[in-house]
PDB file of C-alpha atoms and ligand atoms in Angstrom:
ATOM      1  CA  MET A   1     -13.085   4.110 -27.940  1.00 82.00           C
ATOM      2  CA  LYS A   2     -11.152   4.251 -24.694  1.00 91.00           C
ATOM      3  CA  PHE A   3     -11.014   7.437 -22.696  1.00 94.00           C
ATOM      4  CA  GLN A   4      -9.140   8.735 -19.696  1.00 97.00           C
ATOM      5  CA  ILE A   5     -10.371  11.009 -16.929  1.00 98.00           C
ATOM      6  CA  ALA A   6      -7.692  12.363 -14.584  1.00 98.00           C
ATOM      7  CA  ILE A   7      -8.688  13.698 -11.168  1.00 98.00           C
ATOM      8  CA  ASP A   8      -5.975  15.360  -9.129  1.00 97.00           C
ATOM      9  CA  GLY A   9      -6.074  17.508  -6.032  1.00 95.00           C
ATOM     10  CA  PRO A  10      -5.040  17.708  -2.379  1.00 93.00           C
ATOM     11  CA  SER A  11      -6.041  15.177   0.270  1.00 89.00           C
ATOM     12  CA  GLY A  12      -9.587  15.380   1.608  1.00 88.00           C
ATOM     13  CA  ALA A  13     -10.949  17.055  -1.524  1.00 94.00           C
ATOM     14  CA  GLY A  14     -13.190  14.027  -2.003  1.00 92.00           C
ATOM     15  CA  LYS A  15     -11.325  12.670  -5.022  1.00 95.00           C
ATOM     16  CA  SER A  16     -11.856   9.006  -4.264  1.00 93.00           C
ATOM     17  CA  THR A  17     -15.586   9.309  -3.448  1.00 93.00           C
ATOM     18  CA  VAL A  18     -16.215  11.339  -6.574  1.00 96.00           C
ATOM     19  CA  ALA A  19     -13.929   9.339  -8.873  1.00 97.00           C
ATOM     20  CA  LYS A  20     -15.480   6.060  -7.718  1.00 95.00           C
ATOM     21  CA  ALA A  21     -19.002   7.359  -8.377  1.00 96.00           C
ATOM     22  CA  LEU A  22     -18.069   8.760 -11.796  1.00 97.00           C
ATOM     23  CA  ALA A  23     -16.460   5.472 -12.814  1.00 96.00           C
ATOM     24  CA  ALA A  24     -19.567   3.546 -11.722  1.00 94.00           C
ATOM     25  CA  ARG A  25     -21.865   5.877 -13.694  1.00 95.00           C
ATOM     26  CA  LEU A  26     -19.706   5.680 -16.778  1.00 95.00           C
ATOM     27  CA  GLY A  27     -19.168   1.924 -16.408  1.00 93.00           C
ATOM     28  CA  ILE A  28     -15.386   2.259 -16.478  1.00 94.00           C
ATOM     29  CA  VAL A  29     -12.489   1.368 -14.175  1.00 95.00           C
ATOM     30  CA  TYR A  30     -11.617   3.472 -11.130  1.00 96.00           C
ATOM     31  CA  VAL A  31      -7.923   3.625 -10.263  1.00 97.00           C
ATOM     32  CA  ASP A  32      -6.864   4.949  -6.858  1.00 97.00           C
ATOM     33  CA  THR A  33      -3.153   5.664  -7.341  1.00 97.00           C
ATOM     34  CA  GLY A  34      -2.632   6.857  -3.746  1.00 97.00           C
ATOM     35  CA  ALA A  35      -3.137   3.221  -2.677  1.00 97.00           C
ATOM     36  CA  LEU A  36       0.029   2.280  -4.586  1.00 98.00           C
ATOM     37  CA  TYR A  37       2.144   4.853  -2.709  1.00 98.00           C
ATOM     38  CA  ARG A  38       0.504   3.784   0.552  1.00 98.00           C
ATOM     39  CA  THR A  39       1.435   0.164  -0.147  1.00 98.00           C
ATOM     40  CA  VAL A  40       5.071   1.064  -0.839  1.00 98.00           C
ATOM     41  CA  GLY A  41       4.989   3.073   2.415  1.00 98.00           C
ATOM     42  CA  TYR A  42       3.554   0.058   4.212  1.00 98.00           C
ATOM     43  CA  TYR A  43       6.351  -2.193   3.005  1.00 98.00           C
ATOM     44  CA  VAL A  44       9.013   0.367   3.927  1.00 98.00           C
ATOM     45  CA  ARG A  45       7.515   0.628   7.415  1.00 98.00           C
ATOM     46  CA  SER A  46       7.379  -3.185   7.772  1.00 98.00           C
ATOM     47  CA  ARG A  47      11.111  -3.329   7.032  1.00 98.00           C
ATOM     48  CA  GLY A  48      11.873  -0.642   9.612  1.00 98.00           C
ATOM     49  CA  VAL A  49      13.301   1.730   6.997  1.00 98.00           C
ATOM     50  CA  ASP A  50      13.120   5.536   7.281  1.00 98.00           C
ATOM     51  CA  PRO A  51      10.727   6.626   4.480  1.00 98.00           C
ATOM     52  CA  HIS A  52      12.810   9.779   3.903  1.00 97.00           C
ATOM     53  CA  ASN A  53      15.978   7.785   3.209  1.00 98.00           C
ATOM     54  CA  ALA A  54      15.880   7.628  -0.590  1.00 98.00           C
ATOM     55  CA  GLN A  55      18.776   5.202  -0.918  1.00 98.00           C
ATOM     56  CA  GLU A  56      17.401   2.652   1.534  1.00 98.00           C
ATOM     57  CA  VAL A  57      13.867   2.932   0.157  1.00 98.00           C
ATOM     58  CA  GLU A  58      15.141   2.469  -3.386  1.00 98.00           C
ATOM     59  CA  ALA A  59      17.044  -0.653  -2.328  1.00 98.00           C
ATOM     60  CA  LEU A  60      13.755  -2.226  -1.156  1.00 98.00           C
ATOM     61  CA  LEU A  61      11.889  -1.705  -4.431  1.00 98.00           C
ATOM     62  CA  PRO A  62      13.078  -4.940  -6.132  1.00 97.00           C
ATOM     63  CA  GLN A  63      11.458  -6.857  -3.252  1.00 98.00           C
ATOM     64  CA  ILE A  64       8.051  -5.338  -3.969  1.00 97.00           C
ATOM     65  CA  ARG A  65       5.545  -6.906  -6.355  1.00 97.00           C
ATOM     66  CA  LEU A  66       2.349  -4.900  -6.677  1.00 96.00           C
ATOM     67  CA  GLU A  67      -0.864  -5.929  -8.374  1.00 94.00           C
ATOM     68  CA  LEU A  68      -4.156  -4.125  -8.761  1.00 93.00           C
ATOM     69  CA  ARG A  69      -7.159  -6.423  -8.804  1.00 93.00           C
ATOM     70  CA  TYR A  70     -10.845  -5.608  -8.980  1.00 91.00           C
ATOM     71  CA  GLU A  71     -13.041  -7.583  -6.625  1.00 89.00           C
ATOM     72  CA  ASN A  72     -16.781  -6.862  -6.950  1.00 84.00           C
ATOM     73  CA  GLY A  73     -15.828  -3.654  -8.683  1.00 82.00           C
ATOM     74  CA  VAL A  74     -13.611  -2.539  -5.793  1.00 87.00           C
ATOM     75  CA  GLN A  75      -9.896  -1.962  -6.253  1.00 91.00           C
ATOM     76  CA  GLN A  76      -7.681  -4.089  -4.075  1.00 94.00           C
ATOM     77  CA  VAL A  77      -3.906  -3.707  -3.932  1.00 96.00           C
ATOM     78  CA  TYR A  78      -1.867  -6.875  -3.502  1.00 97.00           C
ATOM     79  CA  LEU A  79       1.613  -6.665  -2.077  1.00 98.00           C
ATOM     80  CA  ASN A  80       3.648  -9.773  -2.849  1.00 97.00           C
ATOM     81  CA  GLY A  81       0.418 -11.750  -3.175  1.00 97.00           C
ATOM     82  CA  GLU A  82      -1.257 -10.386  -0.043  1.00 97.00           C
ATOM     83  CA  ALA A  83      -4.344  -8.117  -0.093  1.00 97.00           C
ATOM     84  CA  MET A  84      -3.668  -4.838   1.719  1.00 97.00           C
ATOM     85  CA  GLY A  85      -7.266  -3.938   2.652  1.00 94.00           C
ATOM     86  CA  ASP A  86      -7.619  -1.088   5.134  1.00 91.00           C
ATOM     87  CA  ARG A  87      -4.146  -1.444   6.631  1.00 95.00           C
ATOM     88  CA  ILE A  88      -2.910   1.238   4.256  1.00 96.00           C
ATOM     89  CA  ARG A  89      -5.613   3.726   5.324  1.00 91.00           C
ATOM     90  CA  THR A  90      -4.247   4.833   8.704  1.00 90.00           C
ATOM     91  CA  PRO A  91      -2.873   8.364   9.364  1.00 87.00           C
ATOM     92  CA  GLU A  92       0.585   6.806   9.815  1.00 94.00           C
ATOM     93  CA  MET A  93       0.414   5.239   6.344  1.00 95.00           C
ATOM     94  CA  SER A  94      -0.676   8.600   4.901  1.00 92.00           C
ATOM     95  CA  MET A  95       2.578  10.078   6.181  1.00 93.00           C
ATOM     96  CA  TYR A  96       4.673   7.136   4.956  1.00 97.00           C
ATOM     97  CA  ALA A  97       3.018   7.380   1.531  1.00 97.00           C
ATOM     98  CA  SER A  98       3.672  11.102   1.310  1.00 93.00           C
ATOM     99  CA  ALA A  99       7.349  10.641   2.295  1.00 96.00           C
ATOM    100  CA  VAL A 100       8.100   7.813  -0.164  1.00 97.00           C
ATOM    101  CA  SER A 101       6.186   9.593  -2.938  1.00 96.00           C
ATOM    102  CA  ALA A 102       8.857  12.330  -2.986  1.00 95.00           C
ATOM    103  CA  ILE A 103      11.497   9.752  -4.026  1.00 97.00           C
ATOM    104  CA  PRO A 104      11.969   9.709  -7.838  1.00 96.00           C
ATOM    105  CA  ALA A 105      12.768   5.954  -7.915  1.00 97.00           C
ATOM    106  CA  VAL A 106       9.438   5.215  -6.221  1.00 98.00           C
ATOM    107  CA  ARG A 107       7.502   7.339  -8.718  1.00 97.00           C
ATOM    108  CA  ASN A 108       9.305   5.603 -11.559  1.00 97.00           C
ATOM    109  CA  PHE A 109       8.608   2.200 -10.057  1.00 97.00           C
ATOM    110  CA  LEU A 110       4.840   2.916 -10.068  1.00 97.00           C
ATOM    111  CA  LEU A 111       4.668   4.541 -13.489  1.00 97.00           C
ATOM    112  CA  ASP A 112       4.096   1.407 -15.600  1.00 94.00           C
ATOM    113  CA  THR A 113       1.409  -0.037 -13.325  1.00 93.00           C
ATOM    114  CA  GLN A 114      -0.565   3.184 -13.690  1.00 96.00           C
ATOM    115  CA  ARG A 115      -0.037   3.685 -17.416  1.00 96.00           C
ATOM    116  CA  SER A 116      -0.686   0.089 -18.393  1.00 94.00           C
ATOM    117  CA  ILE A 117      -4.076  -0.028 -16.677  1.00 94.00           C
ATOM    118  CA  ALA A 118      -5.073   3.176 -18.484  1.00 96.00           C
ATOM    119  CA  LYS A 119      -3.907   1.699 -21.766  1.00 95.00           C
ATOM    120  CA  ALA A 120      -6.008  -1.418 -21.385  1.00 94.00           C
ATOM    121  CA  ASN A 121      -9.190   0.232 -20.028  1.00 94.00           C
ATOM    122  CA  SER A 122     -11.180   3.433 -19.975  1.00 96.00           C
ATOM    123  CA  VAL A 123     -10.389   4.879 -16.558  1.00 97.00           C
ATOM    124  CA  VAL A 124     -11.128   7.486 -13.969  1.00 97.00           C
ATOM    125  CA  MET A 125      -7.773   7.767 -12.240  1.00 98.00           C
ATOM    126  CA  ASP A 126      -7.204   9.839  -9.124  1.00 97.00           C
ATOM    127  CA  GLY A 127      -3.945  11.035  -7.617  1.00 97.00           C
ATOM    128  CA  ARG A 128      -1.634  14.034  -7.549  1.00 95.00           C
ATOM    129  CA  ASP A 129       0.177  13.940 -10.902  1.00 96.00           C
ATOM    130  CA  ILE A 130      -2.247  12.110 -13.188  1.00 97.00           C
ATOM    131  CA  GLY A 131      -2.965  15.074 -15.460  1.00 97.00           C
ATOM    132  CA  THR A 132       0.608  16.381 -15.356  1.00 96.00           C
ATOM    133  CA  VAL A 133       2.759  13.216 -15.589  1.00 96.00           C
ATOM    134  CA  ILE A 134       0.936   9.881 -15.768  1.00 97.00           C
ATOM    135  CA  LEU A 135      -1.726  10.681 -18.383  1.00 97.00           C
ATOM    136  CA  PRO A 136      -0.708  14.034 -19.903  1.00 97.00           C
ATOM    137  CA  ASN A 137      -3.093  13.415 -22.831  1.00 97.00           C
ATOM    138  CA  ALA A 138      -6.120  12.546 -20.710  1.00 97.00           C
ATOM    139  CA  ASP A 139      -9.440  13.471 -22.339  1.00 97.00           C
ATOM    140  CA  VAL A 140     -10.620  15.237 -19.182  1.00 97.00           C
ATOM    141  CA  LYS A 141      -8.450  16.708 -16.429  1.00 98.00           C
ATOM    142  CA  ILE A 142     -10.042  17.866 -13.227  1.00 98.00           C
ATOM    143  CA  TYR A 143      -8.305  19.470 -10.273  1.00 97.00           C
ATOM    144  CA  LEU A 144     -10.621  18.925  -7.334  1.00 97.00           C
ATOM    145  CA  THR A 145     -10.117  21.086  -4.288  1.00 95.00           C
ATOM    146  CA  ALA A 146     -11.855  22.543  -1.205  1.00 96.00           C
ATOM    147  CA  SER A 147     -10.971  24.788   1.737  1.00 96.00           C
ATOM    148  CA  ASP A 148      -8.467  23.447   4.304  1.00 95.00           C
ATOM    149  CA  GLU A 149     -11.106  23.299   7.053  1.00 95.00           C
ATOM    150  CA  CYS A 150     -13.587  21.521   4.861  1.00 95.00           C
ATOM    151  CA  ARG A 151     -11.041  18.923   3.749  1.00 95.00           C
ATOM    152  CA  ALA A 152      -9.793  18.310   7.288  1.00 96.00           C
ATOM    153  CA  MET A 153     -13.349  17.879   8.601  1.00 95.00           C
ATOM    154  CA  ARG A 154     -14.114  15.303   5.910  1.00 92.00           C
ATOM    155  CA  ARG A 155     -10.937  13.371   6.661  1.00 91.00           C
ATOM    156  CA  TYR A 156     -11.694  13.526  10.384  1.00 93.00           C
ATOM    157  CA  GLU A 157     -15.242  12.157   9.873  1.00 92.00           C
ATOM    158  CA  GLU A 158     -13.881   9.426   7.610  1.00 88.00           C
ATOM    159  CA  LEU A 159     -11.281   8.293  10.166  1.00 88.00           C
ATOM    160  CA  LYS A 160     -13.825   8.461  12.995  1.00 92.00           C
ATOM    161  CA  ALA A 161     -16.240   6.300  10.998  1.00 91.00           C
ATOM    162  CA  LYS A 162     -13.456   3.737  10.595  1.00 86.00           C
ATOM    163  CA  GLY A 163     -12.972   3.712  14.365  1.00 90.00           C
ATOM    164  CA  ILE A 164      -9.543   5.404  14.176  1.00 85.00           C
ATOM    165  CA  ASP A 165      -8.960   7.463  17.305  1.00 87.00           C
ATOM    166  CA  THR A 166      -7.951  11.029  16.418  1.00 90.00           C
ATOM    167  CA  ASP A 167      -8.991  14.683  16.801  1.00 94.00           C
ATOM    168  CA  TYR A 168      -9.805  17.407  14.297  1.00 96.00           C
ATOM    169  CA  GLU A 169      -6.799  19.612  15.132  1.00 96.00           C
ATOM    170  CA  SER A 170      -4.252  16.878  14.511  1.00 95.00           C
ATOM    171  CA  VAL A 171      -6.008  15.787  11.309  1.00 94.00           C
ATOM    172  CA  LEU A 172      -5.810  19.404  10.057  1.00 96.00           C
ATOM    173  CA  ALA A 173      -2.125  19.719  11.044  1.00 95.00           C
ATOM    174  CA  ASP A 174      -1.200  16.370   9.410  1.00 92.00           C
ATOM    175  CA  MET A 175      -3.113  17.275   6.282  1.00 93.00           C
ATOM    176  CA  LEU A 176      -1.390  20.647   5.897  1.00 94.00           C
ATOM    177  CA  GLU A 177       2.006  19.033   6.411  1.00 92.00           C
ATOM    178  CA  ARG A 178       1.221  16.406   3.789  1.00 90.00           C
ATOM    179  CA  ASP A 179      -0.030  19.086   1.353  1.00 91.00           C
ATOM    180  CA  ARG A 180       3.247  20.957   1.849  1.00 91.00           C
ATOM    181  CA  ASN A 181       5.343  17.827   1.210  1.00 90.00           C
ATOM    182  CA  ASP A 182       3.286  16.822  -1.819  1.00 89.00           C
ATOM    183  CA  SER A 183       3.201  20.203  -3.525  1.00 90.00           C
ATOM    184  CA  ASN A 184       6.781  21.287  -2.826  1.00 90.00           C
ATOM    185  CA  ARG A 185       8.647  18.134  -3.814  1.00 88.00           C
ATOM    186  CA  ALA A 186      11.060  18.323  -6.737  1.00 87.00           C
ATOM    187  CA  VAL A 187       9.512  15.541  -8.837  1.00 88.00           C
ATOM    188  CA  ALA A 188       5.903  15.524  -9.993  1.00 87.00           C
ATOM    189  CA  PRO A 189       4.696  18.064  -7.421  1.00 89.00           C
ATOM    190  CA  ALA A 190       0.973  18.003  -6.729  1.00 89.00           C
ATOM    191  CA  VAL A 191      -0.177  20.938  -8.851  1.00 90.00           C
ATOM    192  CA  ALA A 192      -3.015  21.481 -11.306  1.00 94.00           C
ATOM    193  CA  ALA A 193      -2.134  20.773 -14.944  1.00 96.00           C
ATOM    194  CA  PRO A 194      -2.352  23.997 -16.978  1.00 96.00           C
ATOM    195  CA  ASP A 195      -5.257  22.495 -18.941  1.00 96.00           C
ATOM    196  CA  ALA A 196      -7.114  21.123 -15.899  1.00 97.00           C
ATOM    197  CA  ILE A 197     -10.539  22.370 -14.882  1.00 96.00           C
ATOM    198  CA  VAL A 198     -10.322  23.540 -11.275  1.00 96.00           C
ATOM    199  CA  PHE A 199     -13.409  22.521  -9.315  1.00 96.00           C
ATOM    200  CA  ASP A 200     -13.840  23.745  -5.722  1.00 96.00           C
ATOM    201  CA  ASN A 201     -16.383  21.649  -3.853  1.00 96.00           C
ATOM    202  CA  SER A 202     -16.234  23.396  -0.435  1.00 96.00           C
ATOM    203  CA  GLY A 203     -19.622  23.067   1.231  1.00 91.00           C
ATOM    204  CA  MET A 204     -20.982  20.728  -1.452  1.00 95.00           C
ATOM    205  CA  GLN A 205     -22.508  17.343  -0.775  1.00 93.00           C
ATOM    206  CA  PRO A 206     -20.945  14.517  -2.818  1.00 94.00           C
ATOM    207  CA  ASP A 207     -24.034  14.230  -5.081  1.00 96.00           C
ATOM    208  CA  GLU A 208     -23.839  17.897  -6.015  1.00 97.00           C
ATOM    209  CA  CYS A 209     -20.148  17.607  -6.841  1.00 97.00           C
ATOM    210  CA  ILE A 210     -20.659  14.418  -8.867  1.00 97.00           C
ATOM    211  CA  ALA A 211     -23.505  16.013 -10.850  1.00 97.00           C
ATOM    212  CA  GLY A 212     -21.363  19.115 -11.530  1.00 96.00           C
ATOM    213  CA  LEU A 213     -18.498  16.987 -12.777  1.00 97.00           C
ATOM    214  CA  MET A 214     -20.772  14.827 -14.940  1.00 96.00           C
ATOM    215  CA  THR A 215     -21.836  18.054 -16.672  1.00 95.00           C
ATOM    216  CA  VAL A 216     -18.193  19.019 -17.212  1.00 94.00           C
ATOM    217  CA  ILE A 217     -17.302  15.538 -18.501  1.00 95.00           C
ATOM    218  CA  SER A 218     -20.248  15.263 -20.851  1.00 94.00           C
ATOM    219  CA  LYS A 219     -19.206  18.518 -22.517  1.00 92.00           C
ATOM    220  CA  LEU A 220     -15.735  17.131 -23.211  1.00 90.00           C
ATOM    221  CA  ILE A 221     -16.388  13.530 -24.180  1.00 89.00           C
ATOM    222  CA  ARG A 222     -19.342  11.585 -25.523  1.00 81.00           C
ATOM    223  CA  VAL A 223     -20.437   9.440 -22.619  1.00 75.00           C
TER     224      VAL A 223
HETATM  225  O1   DC B 301      -4.525  10.079  -2.272  1.00 50.80           O
HETATM  226  P1   DC B 301      -3.857   9.526  -0.999  1.00 50.80           P
HETATM  227  O2   DC B 301      -4.111  10.353   0.201  1.00 50.80           O
HETATM  228  O3   DC B 301      -4.208   8.080  -0.776  1.00 50.80           O
HETATM  229  O4   DC B 301      -2.277   9.569  -1.327  1.00 50.80           O
HETATM  230  C1   DC B 301      -1.300   9.230  -0.373  1.00 50.80           C
HETATM  231  C2   DC B 301       0.001   9.961  -0.681  1.00 50.80           C
HETATM  232  O5   DC B 301       0.560   9.448  -1.896  1.00 50.80           O
HETATM  233  C3   DC B 301      -0.138  11.466  -0.890  1.00 50.80           C
HETATM  234  O6   DC B 301       0.192  12.186   0.279  1.00 50.80           O
HETATM  235  C4   DC B 301       0.815  11.786  -2.003  1.00 50.80           C
HETATM  236  C5   DC B 301       1.105  10.485  -2.682  1.00 50.80           C
HETATM  237  N1   DC B 301       0.561  10.403  -4.034  1.00 50.80           N
HETATM  238  C6   DC B 301       1.337  10.903  -5.059  1.00 50.80           C
HETATM  239  O7   DC B 301       2.400  11.459  -4.806  1.00 50.80           O
HETATM  240  N2   DC B 301       0.929  10.779  -6.356  1.00 50.80           N
HETATM  241  C7   DC B 301      -0.241  10.188  -6.638  1.00 50.80           C
HETATM  242  N3   DC B 301      -0.622  10.074  -7.911  1.00 50.80           N
HETATM  243  C8   DC B 301      -1.067   9.698  -5.605  1.00 50.80           C
HETATM  244  C9   DC B 301      -0.635   9.828  -4.303  1.00 50.80           C
END
């Protein structure tokens, strides 16, 4: 029996850390959908196109071939045959991803990639619209969130650990701007599905959050 676990929520809520750990414990595939939007953003940037210009972005889509591959259990996105790696993880790519993700043609373009992987495998999929749009019949829907300060501090620590030069204040400001863009857009806004379980992990260590979610999941599906 295949099953689907959808994890949505704002940036810095710890979705990827938690989703990755849950997938490993359950022995199923982890899908990071944000990486797909980041890769489209990366391509748009490489072509010098304004990510807010829907028409020009849409015109680039036929040039993009995306593939998700799993290498030693880690998701890797390939853009026209080339592995993206950490190039899509910069603050600039976060902004490009958020801008292109508001364009309906981009969302449509990425729909099949996301649905087909969930059709072929049991998945833990994280994103913004997994429980609302991509997998509306998911067996478990979780909306993971935390306070603004907590999320910004985590993002700041993560960027610092990667050697990306930034400061807490600008990480917080960028994050709030991205949250605004993502939750106010017309298509697939980042909101909790009505049947999602809202889980606030402010002040929790990852292990505590993962254990709490395992309890939630094991009540809903036989794992
Ligand atoms: O999860 P992330 O930070 O890597 O996502 C980058 C951007 O992509 C985010 O600001 C909004 C967009 N996104 C989306 O619109 N829908 C998704 N399912 C995943 C990400």
